[in-house]
Coordinates of C-alpha atoms and ligand atoms in Angstrom, one line a residue:
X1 CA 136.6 72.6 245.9
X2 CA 133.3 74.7 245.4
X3 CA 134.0 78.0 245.5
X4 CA 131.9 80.7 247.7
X5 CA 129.4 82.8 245.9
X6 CA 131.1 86.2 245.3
X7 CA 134.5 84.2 244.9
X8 CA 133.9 84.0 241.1
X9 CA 135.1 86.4 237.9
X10 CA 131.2 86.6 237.3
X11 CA 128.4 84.6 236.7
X12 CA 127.6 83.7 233.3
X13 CA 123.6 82.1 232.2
X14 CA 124.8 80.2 229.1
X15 CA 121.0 79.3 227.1
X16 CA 121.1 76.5 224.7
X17 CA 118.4 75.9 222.6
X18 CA 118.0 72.2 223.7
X19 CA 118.5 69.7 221.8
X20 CA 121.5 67.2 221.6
X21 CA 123.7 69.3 218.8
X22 CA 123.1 72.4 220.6
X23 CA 123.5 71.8 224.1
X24 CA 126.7 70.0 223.3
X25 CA 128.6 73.0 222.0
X26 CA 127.0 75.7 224.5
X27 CA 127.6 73.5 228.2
X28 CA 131.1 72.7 226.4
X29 CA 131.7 76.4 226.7
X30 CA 130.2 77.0 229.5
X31 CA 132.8 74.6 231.1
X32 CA 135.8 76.2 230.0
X33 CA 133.6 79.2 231.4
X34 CA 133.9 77.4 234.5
X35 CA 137.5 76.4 234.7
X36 CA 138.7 80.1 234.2
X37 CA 136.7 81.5 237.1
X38 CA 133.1 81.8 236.2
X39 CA 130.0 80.8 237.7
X40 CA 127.7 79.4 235.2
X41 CA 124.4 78.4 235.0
X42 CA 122.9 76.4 231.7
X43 CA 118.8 77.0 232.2
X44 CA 117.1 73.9 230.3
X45 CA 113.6 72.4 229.8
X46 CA 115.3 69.0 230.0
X47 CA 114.7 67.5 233.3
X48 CA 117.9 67.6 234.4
X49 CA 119.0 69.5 238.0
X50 CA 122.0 68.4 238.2
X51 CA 125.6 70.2 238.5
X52 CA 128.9 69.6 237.0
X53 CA 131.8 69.6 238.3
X54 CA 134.8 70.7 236.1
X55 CA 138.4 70.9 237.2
X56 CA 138.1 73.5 239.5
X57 CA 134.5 75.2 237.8
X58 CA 131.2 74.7 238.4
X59 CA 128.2 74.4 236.1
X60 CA 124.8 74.5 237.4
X61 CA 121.9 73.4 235.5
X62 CA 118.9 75.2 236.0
X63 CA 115.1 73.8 235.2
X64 CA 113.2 76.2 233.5
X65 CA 109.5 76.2 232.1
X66 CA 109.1 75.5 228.7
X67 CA 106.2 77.7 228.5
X68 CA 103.4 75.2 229.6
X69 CA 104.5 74.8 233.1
X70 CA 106.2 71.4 232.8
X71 CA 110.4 71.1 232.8
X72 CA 109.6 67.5 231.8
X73 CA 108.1 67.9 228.3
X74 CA 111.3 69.0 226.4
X75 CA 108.5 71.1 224.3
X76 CA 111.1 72.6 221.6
X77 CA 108.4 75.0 219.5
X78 CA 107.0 76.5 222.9
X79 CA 110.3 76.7 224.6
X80 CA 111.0 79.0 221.5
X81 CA 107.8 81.0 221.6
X82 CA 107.8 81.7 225.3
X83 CA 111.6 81.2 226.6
X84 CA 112.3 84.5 227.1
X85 CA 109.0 84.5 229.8
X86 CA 110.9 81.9 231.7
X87 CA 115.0 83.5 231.0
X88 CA 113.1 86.5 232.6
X89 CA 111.9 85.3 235.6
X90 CA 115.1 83.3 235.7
X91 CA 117.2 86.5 235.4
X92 CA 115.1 88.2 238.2
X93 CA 115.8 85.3 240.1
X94 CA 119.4 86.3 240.8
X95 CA 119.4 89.7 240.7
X96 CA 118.9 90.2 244.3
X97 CA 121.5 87.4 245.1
X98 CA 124.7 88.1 245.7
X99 CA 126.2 86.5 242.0
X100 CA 123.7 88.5 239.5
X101 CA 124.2 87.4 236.3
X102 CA 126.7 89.6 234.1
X103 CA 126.5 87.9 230.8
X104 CA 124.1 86.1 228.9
X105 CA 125.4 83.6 225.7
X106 CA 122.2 82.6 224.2
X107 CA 121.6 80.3 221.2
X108 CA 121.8 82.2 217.8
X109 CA 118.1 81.0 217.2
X110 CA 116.9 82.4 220.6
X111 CA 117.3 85.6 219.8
X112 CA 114.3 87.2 221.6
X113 CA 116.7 86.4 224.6
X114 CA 119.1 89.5 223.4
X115 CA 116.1 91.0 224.3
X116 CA 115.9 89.9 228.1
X117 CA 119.8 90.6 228.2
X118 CA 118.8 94.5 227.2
X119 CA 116.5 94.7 229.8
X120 CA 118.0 93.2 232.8
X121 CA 121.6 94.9 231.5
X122 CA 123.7 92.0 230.6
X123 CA 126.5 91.7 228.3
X124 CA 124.3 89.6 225.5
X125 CA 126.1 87.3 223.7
X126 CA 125.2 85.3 220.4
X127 CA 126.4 81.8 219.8
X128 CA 126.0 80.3 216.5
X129 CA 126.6 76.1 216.9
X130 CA 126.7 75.6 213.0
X131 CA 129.3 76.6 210.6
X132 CA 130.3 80.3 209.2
X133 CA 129.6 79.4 205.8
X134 CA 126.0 78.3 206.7
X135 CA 125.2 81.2 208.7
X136 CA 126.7 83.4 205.9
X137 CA 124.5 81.4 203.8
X138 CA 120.9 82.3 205.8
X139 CA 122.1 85.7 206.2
X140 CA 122.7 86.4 202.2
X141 CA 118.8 84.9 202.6
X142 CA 117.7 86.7 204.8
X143 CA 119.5 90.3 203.4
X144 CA 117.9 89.4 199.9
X145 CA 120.9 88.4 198.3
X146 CA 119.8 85.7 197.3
X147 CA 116.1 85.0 196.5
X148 CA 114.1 81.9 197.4
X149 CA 113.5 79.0 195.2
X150 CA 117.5 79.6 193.9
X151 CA 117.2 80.8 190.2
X152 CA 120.9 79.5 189.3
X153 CA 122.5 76.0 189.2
X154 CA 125.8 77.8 190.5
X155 CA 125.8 80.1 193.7
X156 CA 129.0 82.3 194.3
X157 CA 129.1 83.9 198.1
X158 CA 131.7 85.9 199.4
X159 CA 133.9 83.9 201.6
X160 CA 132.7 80.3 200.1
X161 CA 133.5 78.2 197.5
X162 CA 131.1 77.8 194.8
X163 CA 128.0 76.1 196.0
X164 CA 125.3 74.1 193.8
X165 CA 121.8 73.6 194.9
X166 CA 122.5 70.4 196.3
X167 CA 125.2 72.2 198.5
X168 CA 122.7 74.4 200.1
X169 CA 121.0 73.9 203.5
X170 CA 117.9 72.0 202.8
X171 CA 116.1 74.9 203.8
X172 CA 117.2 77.5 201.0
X173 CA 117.4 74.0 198.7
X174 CA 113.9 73.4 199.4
X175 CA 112.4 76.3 200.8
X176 CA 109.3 74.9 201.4
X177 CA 110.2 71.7 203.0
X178 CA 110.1 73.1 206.6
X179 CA 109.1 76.8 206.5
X180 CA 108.6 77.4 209.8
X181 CA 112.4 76.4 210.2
X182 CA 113.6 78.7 207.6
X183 CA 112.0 81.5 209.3
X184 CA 113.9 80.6 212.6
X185 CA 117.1 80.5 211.2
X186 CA 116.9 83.7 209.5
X187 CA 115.4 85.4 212.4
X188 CA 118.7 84.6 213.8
X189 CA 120.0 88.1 212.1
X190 CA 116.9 89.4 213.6
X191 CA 119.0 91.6 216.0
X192 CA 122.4 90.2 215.5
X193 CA 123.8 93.5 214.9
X194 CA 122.9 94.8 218.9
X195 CA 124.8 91.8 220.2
X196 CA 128.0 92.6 222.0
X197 CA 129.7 90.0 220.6
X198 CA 128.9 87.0 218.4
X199 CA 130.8 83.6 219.3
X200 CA 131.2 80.7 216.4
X201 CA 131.6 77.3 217.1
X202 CA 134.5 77.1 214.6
X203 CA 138.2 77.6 214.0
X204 CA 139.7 80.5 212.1
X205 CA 141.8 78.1 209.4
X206 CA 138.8 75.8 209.0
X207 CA 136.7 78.7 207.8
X208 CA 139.4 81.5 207.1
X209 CA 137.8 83.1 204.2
X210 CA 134.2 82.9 205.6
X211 CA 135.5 84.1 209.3
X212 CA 137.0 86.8 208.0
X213 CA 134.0 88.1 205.6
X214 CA 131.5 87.5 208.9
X215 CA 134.0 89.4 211.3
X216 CA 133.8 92.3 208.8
X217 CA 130.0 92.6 209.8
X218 CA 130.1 91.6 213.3
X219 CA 132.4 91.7 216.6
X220 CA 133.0 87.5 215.7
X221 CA 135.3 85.2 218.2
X222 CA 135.9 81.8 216.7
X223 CA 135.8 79.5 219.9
X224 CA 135.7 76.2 218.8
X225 CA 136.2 73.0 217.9
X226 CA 134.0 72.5 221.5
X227 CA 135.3 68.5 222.0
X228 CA 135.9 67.6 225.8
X229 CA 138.8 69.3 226.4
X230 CA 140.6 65.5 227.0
X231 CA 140.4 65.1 223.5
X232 CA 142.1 68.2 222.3
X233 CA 144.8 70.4 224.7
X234 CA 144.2 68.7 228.1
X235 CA 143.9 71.8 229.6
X236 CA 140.7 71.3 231.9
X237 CA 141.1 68.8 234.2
X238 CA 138.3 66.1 234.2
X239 CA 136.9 67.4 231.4
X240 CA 136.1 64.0 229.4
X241 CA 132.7 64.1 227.9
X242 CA 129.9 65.8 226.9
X243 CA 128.0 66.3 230.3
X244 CA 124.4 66.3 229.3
X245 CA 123.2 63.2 227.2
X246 CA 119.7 63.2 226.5
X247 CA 120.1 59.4 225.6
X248 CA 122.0 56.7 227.1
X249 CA 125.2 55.5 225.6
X250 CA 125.8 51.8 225.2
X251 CA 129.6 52.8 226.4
X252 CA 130.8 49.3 227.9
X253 CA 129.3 47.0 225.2
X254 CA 131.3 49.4 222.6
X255 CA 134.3 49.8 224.3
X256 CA 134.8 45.8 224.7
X257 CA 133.4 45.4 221.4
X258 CA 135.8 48.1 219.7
X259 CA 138.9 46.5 221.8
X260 CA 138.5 43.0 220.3
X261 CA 138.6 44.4 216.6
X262 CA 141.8 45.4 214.7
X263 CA 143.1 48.6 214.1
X264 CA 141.3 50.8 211.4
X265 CA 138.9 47.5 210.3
X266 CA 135.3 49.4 211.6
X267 CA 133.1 51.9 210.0
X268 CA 131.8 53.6 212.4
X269 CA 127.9 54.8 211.4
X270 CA 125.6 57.6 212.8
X271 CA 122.8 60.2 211.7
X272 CA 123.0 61.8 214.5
X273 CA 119.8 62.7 217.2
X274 CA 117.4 63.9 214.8
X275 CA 117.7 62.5 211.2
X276 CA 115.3 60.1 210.2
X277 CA 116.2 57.3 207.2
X278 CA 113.0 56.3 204.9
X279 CA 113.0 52.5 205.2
X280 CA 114.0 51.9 201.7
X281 CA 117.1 53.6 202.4
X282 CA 117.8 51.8 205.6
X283 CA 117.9 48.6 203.7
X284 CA 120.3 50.0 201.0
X285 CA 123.0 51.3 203.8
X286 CA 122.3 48.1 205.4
X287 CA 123.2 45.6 203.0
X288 CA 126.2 48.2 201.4
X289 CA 127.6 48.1 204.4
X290 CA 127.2 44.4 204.8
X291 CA 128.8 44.3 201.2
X292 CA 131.5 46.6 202.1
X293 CA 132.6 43.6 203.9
X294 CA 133.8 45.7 206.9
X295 CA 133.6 45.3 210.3
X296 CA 130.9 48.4 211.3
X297 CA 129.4 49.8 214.7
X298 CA 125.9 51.2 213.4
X299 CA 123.9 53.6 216.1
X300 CA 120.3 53.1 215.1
X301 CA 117.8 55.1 217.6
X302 CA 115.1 53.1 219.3
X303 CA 112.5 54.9 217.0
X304 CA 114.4 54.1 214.0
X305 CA 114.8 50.1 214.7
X306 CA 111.6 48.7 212.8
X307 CA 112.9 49.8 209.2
X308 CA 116.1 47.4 209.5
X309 CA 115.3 44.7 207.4
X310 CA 114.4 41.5 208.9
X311 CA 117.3 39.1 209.0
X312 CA 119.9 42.0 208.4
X313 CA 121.1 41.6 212.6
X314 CA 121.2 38.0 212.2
X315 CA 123.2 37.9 209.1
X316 CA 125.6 40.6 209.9
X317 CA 126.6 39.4 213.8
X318 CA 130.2 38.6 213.3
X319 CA 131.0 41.8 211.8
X320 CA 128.4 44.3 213.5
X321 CA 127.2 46.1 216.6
X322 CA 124.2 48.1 216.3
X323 CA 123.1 50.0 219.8
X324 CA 120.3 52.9 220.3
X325 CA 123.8 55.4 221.4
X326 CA 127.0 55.4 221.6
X327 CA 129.6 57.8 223.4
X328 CA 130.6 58.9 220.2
X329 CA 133.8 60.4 221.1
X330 CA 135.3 57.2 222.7
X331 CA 134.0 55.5 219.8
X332 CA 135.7 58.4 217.2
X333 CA 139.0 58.1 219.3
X334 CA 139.3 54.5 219.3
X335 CA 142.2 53.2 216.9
X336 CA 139.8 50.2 215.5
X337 CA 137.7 53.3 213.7
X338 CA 138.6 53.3 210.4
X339 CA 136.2 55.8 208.8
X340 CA 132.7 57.5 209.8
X341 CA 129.8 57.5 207.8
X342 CA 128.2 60.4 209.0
X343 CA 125.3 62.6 208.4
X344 CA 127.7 65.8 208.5
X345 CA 125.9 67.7 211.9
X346 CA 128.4 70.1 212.3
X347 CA 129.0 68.4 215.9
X348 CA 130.0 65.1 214.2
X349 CA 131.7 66.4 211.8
X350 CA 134.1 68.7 213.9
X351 CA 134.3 65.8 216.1
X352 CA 135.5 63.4 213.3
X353 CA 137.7 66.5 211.7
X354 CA 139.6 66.7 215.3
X355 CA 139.9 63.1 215.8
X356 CA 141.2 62.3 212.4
X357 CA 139.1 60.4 211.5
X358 CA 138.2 60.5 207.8
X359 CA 134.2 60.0 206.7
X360 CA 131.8 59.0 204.4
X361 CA 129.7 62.0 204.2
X362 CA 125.9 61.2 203.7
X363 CA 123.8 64.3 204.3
X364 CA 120.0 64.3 204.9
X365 CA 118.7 68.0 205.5
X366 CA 119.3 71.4 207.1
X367 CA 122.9 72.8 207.4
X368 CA 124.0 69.1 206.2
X369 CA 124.6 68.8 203.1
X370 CA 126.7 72.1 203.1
X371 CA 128.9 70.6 205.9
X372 CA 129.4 67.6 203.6
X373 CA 130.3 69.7 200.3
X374 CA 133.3 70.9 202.5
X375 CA 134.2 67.5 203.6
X376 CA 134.9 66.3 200.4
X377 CA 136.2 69.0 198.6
X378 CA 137.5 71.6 200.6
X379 CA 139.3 70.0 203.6
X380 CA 139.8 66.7 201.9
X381 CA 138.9 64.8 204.8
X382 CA 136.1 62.4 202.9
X383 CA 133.7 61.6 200.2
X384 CA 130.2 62.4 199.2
X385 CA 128.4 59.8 198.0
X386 CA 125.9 60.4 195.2
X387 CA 122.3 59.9 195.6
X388 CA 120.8 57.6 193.1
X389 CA 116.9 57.9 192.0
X390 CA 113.9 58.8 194.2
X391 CA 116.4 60.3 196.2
X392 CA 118.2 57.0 197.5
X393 CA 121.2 56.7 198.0
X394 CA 122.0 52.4 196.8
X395 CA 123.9 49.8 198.2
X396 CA 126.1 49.9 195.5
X397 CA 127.3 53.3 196.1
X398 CA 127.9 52.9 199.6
X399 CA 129.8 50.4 199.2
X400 CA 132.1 51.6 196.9
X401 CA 132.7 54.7 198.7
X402 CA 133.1 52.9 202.3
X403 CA 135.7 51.1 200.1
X404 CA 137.6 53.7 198.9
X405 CA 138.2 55.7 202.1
X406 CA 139.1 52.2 203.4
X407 CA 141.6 50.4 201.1
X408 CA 141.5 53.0 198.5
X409 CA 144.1 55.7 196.7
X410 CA 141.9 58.5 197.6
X411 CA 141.4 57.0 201.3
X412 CA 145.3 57.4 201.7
X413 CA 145.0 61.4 200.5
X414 CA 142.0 61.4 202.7
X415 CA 143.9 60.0 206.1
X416 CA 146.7 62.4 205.5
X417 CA 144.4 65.2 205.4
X418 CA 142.4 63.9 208.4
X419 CA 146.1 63.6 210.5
X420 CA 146.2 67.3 209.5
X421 CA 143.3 68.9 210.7
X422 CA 143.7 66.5 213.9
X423 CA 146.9 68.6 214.4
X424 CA 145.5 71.9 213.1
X425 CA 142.4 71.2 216.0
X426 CA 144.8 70.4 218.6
X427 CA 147.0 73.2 217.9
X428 CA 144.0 76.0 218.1
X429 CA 142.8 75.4 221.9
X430 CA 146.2 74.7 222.9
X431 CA 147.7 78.1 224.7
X432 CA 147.9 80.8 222.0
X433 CA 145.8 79.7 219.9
X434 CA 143.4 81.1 217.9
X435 CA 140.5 79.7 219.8
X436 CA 142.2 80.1 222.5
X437 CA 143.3 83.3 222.2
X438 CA 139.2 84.3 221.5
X439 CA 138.4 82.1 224.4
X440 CA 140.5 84.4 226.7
X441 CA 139.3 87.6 224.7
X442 CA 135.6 86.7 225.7
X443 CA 136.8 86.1 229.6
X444 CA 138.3 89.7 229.5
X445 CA 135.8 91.5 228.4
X446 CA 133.0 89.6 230.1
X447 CA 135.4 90.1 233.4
X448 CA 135.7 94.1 232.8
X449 CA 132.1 94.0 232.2
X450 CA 131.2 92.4 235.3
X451 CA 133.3 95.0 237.4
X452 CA 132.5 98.1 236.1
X453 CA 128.5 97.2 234.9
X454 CA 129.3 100.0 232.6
X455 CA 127.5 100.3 229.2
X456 CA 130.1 101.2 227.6
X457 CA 130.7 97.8 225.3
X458 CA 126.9 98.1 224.4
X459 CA 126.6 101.4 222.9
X460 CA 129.2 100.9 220.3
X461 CA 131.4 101.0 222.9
X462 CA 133.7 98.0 222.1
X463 CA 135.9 99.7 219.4
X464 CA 138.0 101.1 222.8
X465 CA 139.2 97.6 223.4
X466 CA 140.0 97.0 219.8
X467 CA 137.0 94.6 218.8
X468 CA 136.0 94.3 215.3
X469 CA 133.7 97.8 214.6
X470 CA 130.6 96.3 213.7
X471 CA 129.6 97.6 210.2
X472 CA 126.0 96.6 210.3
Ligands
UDP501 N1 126.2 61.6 219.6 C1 126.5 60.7 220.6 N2 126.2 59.4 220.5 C2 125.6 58.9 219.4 C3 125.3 59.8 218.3 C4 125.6 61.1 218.4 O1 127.0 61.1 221.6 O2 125.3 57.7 219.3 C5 126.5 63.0 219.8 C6 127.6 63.4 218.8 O3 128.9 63.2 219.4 C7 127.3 64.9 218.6 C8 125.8 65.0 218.8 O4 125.4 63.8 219.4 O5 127.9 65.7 219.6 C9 125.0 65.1 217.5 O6 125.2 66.4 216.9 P1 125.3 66.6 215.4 O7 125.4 68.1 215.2 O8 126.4 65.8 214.8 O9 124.0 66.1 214.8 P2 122.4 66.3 215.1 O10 122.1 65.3 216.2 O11 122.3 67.7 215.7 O12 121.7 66.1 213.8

């Protein structure tokens, strides 16, 4: 039952930057928000109005101008340029109501909106949604560590394995593929070191090394993997998918279709909501997988249907299923999923890493092709296939790997390793924890917070309740 205003441990405004990967993580937190107490509200310039109902929590979703007076154009650039106008006014909204907001989590690459949370004297609270090892990596960029174009072949970090260029988020790779990009995701250290406290969508033993090295600078809580909670420790009631899709899944045609195959006889095949494919490339990971002689579920977006090659549907309809979006979860879950070929966002690939599911990593830009240098070679969970000339990957190669992590010797290491950070996943969020443990860190001091409106955690404060001293 909906609880009374007033009845709640506080109320927390949880501001995702919004697009698919981002929103995922944050409203996934926001929930278990919800189901220990909170209020929260998750502001967004997607045309959505709706509230969710978790267990016994509530998340409300809140319109909020993107900066040219329309909640319908999802205008990301102007969003970033002017969002803290609207997280103002938004703010101001509730401060006369009788739930004020207490706490504000806001994107790592919003953070003019520490600002806001200064002003209007909330607990502000950075959330990174990509790995520890690629925000380590910006912030050695942005601190001058390391000096853009990369000068050496080989790039030791503390806290990371050796990384080549090609391991490198496409933006430090190729600094001037999208610098306007680079310069948001360094501005992310901005003011990182007046946050109260900086949240990673991450586990401690996925990242150990680079968790450790990042909590030495800042008050970090590792609070992830953020999956439904269904798919991990149960804990939340109701809690079975990802609440805000901005497309719609083709769930019932891949359910039926999934149920009729065999187990561990489909690839299953995504880049994810952003990634474009050139069209020669589409028609090489077409035809390897066709060669691969697998069964395969392929999401292609709507946008991105014109560069299959002609013929490739007709040819390939006993084996394949290719939809616009999929509930990728179900689809991950599902015992006929034999392997992912995956683009490596860090929401697939902790998805895939907490199913068990092993991939075929296939990166295409920003924090990618990092995530995928991990997947093969430091949890084992995959492999990397090599890009051939002009920057193609060819058929040939994608079949062989697809085969490998199939039928092959290395597939077996791979599926034992997968089972083990299934159970490693599981065992985080379940009660005591290391996720868990942070999750229950954050509600504690966000609760204190709340009641005594002190500033005591933002003045340095926080070394009282034992949190990390930040040394920036
Ligand atoms: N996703 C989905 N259906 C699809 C493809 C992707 O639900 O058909 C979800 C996926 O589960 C993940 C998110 O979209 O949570 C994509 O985030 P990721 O970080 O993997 O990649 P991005 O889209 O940011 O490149």
């Amino acid at each position: 039952m909906e609880k009374k205003d007033g009845a709640y441990k506080a109320h927390v405004l949880v501001l995702p930057y919004p697009v698919q990967g981002h929103i995922n993580p944050m409203v996934q937190f926001a929930k278990r928000l919800a189901s220990k107490g909170f209020k929260v509200t998750v502001p967004t310039t997607i045309p959505a109005t709706m509230s969710m109902h978790i267990g016994s929590g509530l998340v409300d979703v809140e319109p909020i101008s993107d900066g040219q007076d329309s909640v319908s154009k999802n205008d990301n650039l102007a969003f970033l340029a002017d969002g803290s106008g609207a997280l103002t006014k938004l703010v101001e909204k509730y401060e006369d109501s009788s739930d004020p907001f207490c706490c504000l989590v806001y994107d790592s690459i919003l953070p003019r909106a520490l600002d806001v949370a200064r002003q209007h004297g909330l607990y502000g609270v950075s959330f990174f949604t990509q790995s520890c090892a690629v925000d380590a990596i910006y912030y050695h960029v942005n601190q001058g560590h390391l000096t853009l174009p990369l000068a050496t072949a080989a790039i030791s970090l503390p806290g990371l394995p050796e990384l080549g260029i090609s391991d490198m988020p496409s933006f430090i790779s190729e600094p001037k593929s999208y610098p306007s990009i680079l310069e948001f995701v360094l501005n992310q250290f901005s003011n990182l070191e007046k946050a109260d406290l900086v949240l990673v969508n991450t586990f401690d033993k996925l990242e150990d090394e680079a968790v450790r090295w990042m909590e030495g600078i800042w008050p970090v809580l590792t609070i992830g993997p953020t999956l439904p909670s269904m798919y991990l420790d149960m804990l939340i009631e109701g809690d079975k998918s990802y609440s805000l899709n901005l497309s719609n899944p083709n769930s019932d045609l891949c359910k039926k279709w999934l149920d009729a195959r065999q187990t561990a006889s489909v690839v299953y095949v995504s880049f994810g909501s952003v990634a474009n494919l050139e069209a020669d490339q589409m028609e090489e990971l077409a035809w390897g997988l066709k060669e691969s002689n697998n069964n395969f579920l392929w999401v292609v977006r709507e946008s991105e249907h014109s560069k299959l090659p002609s013929k490739f549907l007709e040819e390939t309809i006993e084996k394949g299923l290719v939809v616009t979006w999929c509930p990728q979860l179900e689809v991950l879950a599902h015992q006929a999923v034999g392997c992912f070929l995956t683009h490596c966002g860090w929401n697939s690939t902790l998805e895939a890493l907490s199913l068990g599911v092993p991939m075929v990593a296939m990166p295409q830009w920003t924090d990618q092709p990092t995530n995928a240098k991990y997947v093969e070679e430091v949890w084992g969970v995959g492999l990397r296939v090599k890009v051939g000339e002009k920057g193609v990957v060819r058929r040939e190669e994608m079949e062989k790997c697809i085969r490998e992590v199939m039928e092959g010797e290395r597939g077996k290491a791979i599926r034992r390793n997968a089972s083990k950070w299934r159970e490693l996943a599981k065992d985080v969020l379940a009660e005591g924890g290391s996720s868990d443990k942070n999750i229950e860190e954050f509600v504690a001091r966000a609760t204190f917070f709340n009641a005594s409106r002190s500033p005591i955690f933002r003045a340095g404060g926080t070394e009282s309740l034992g949190l990390t001293q930040n040394l920036a």
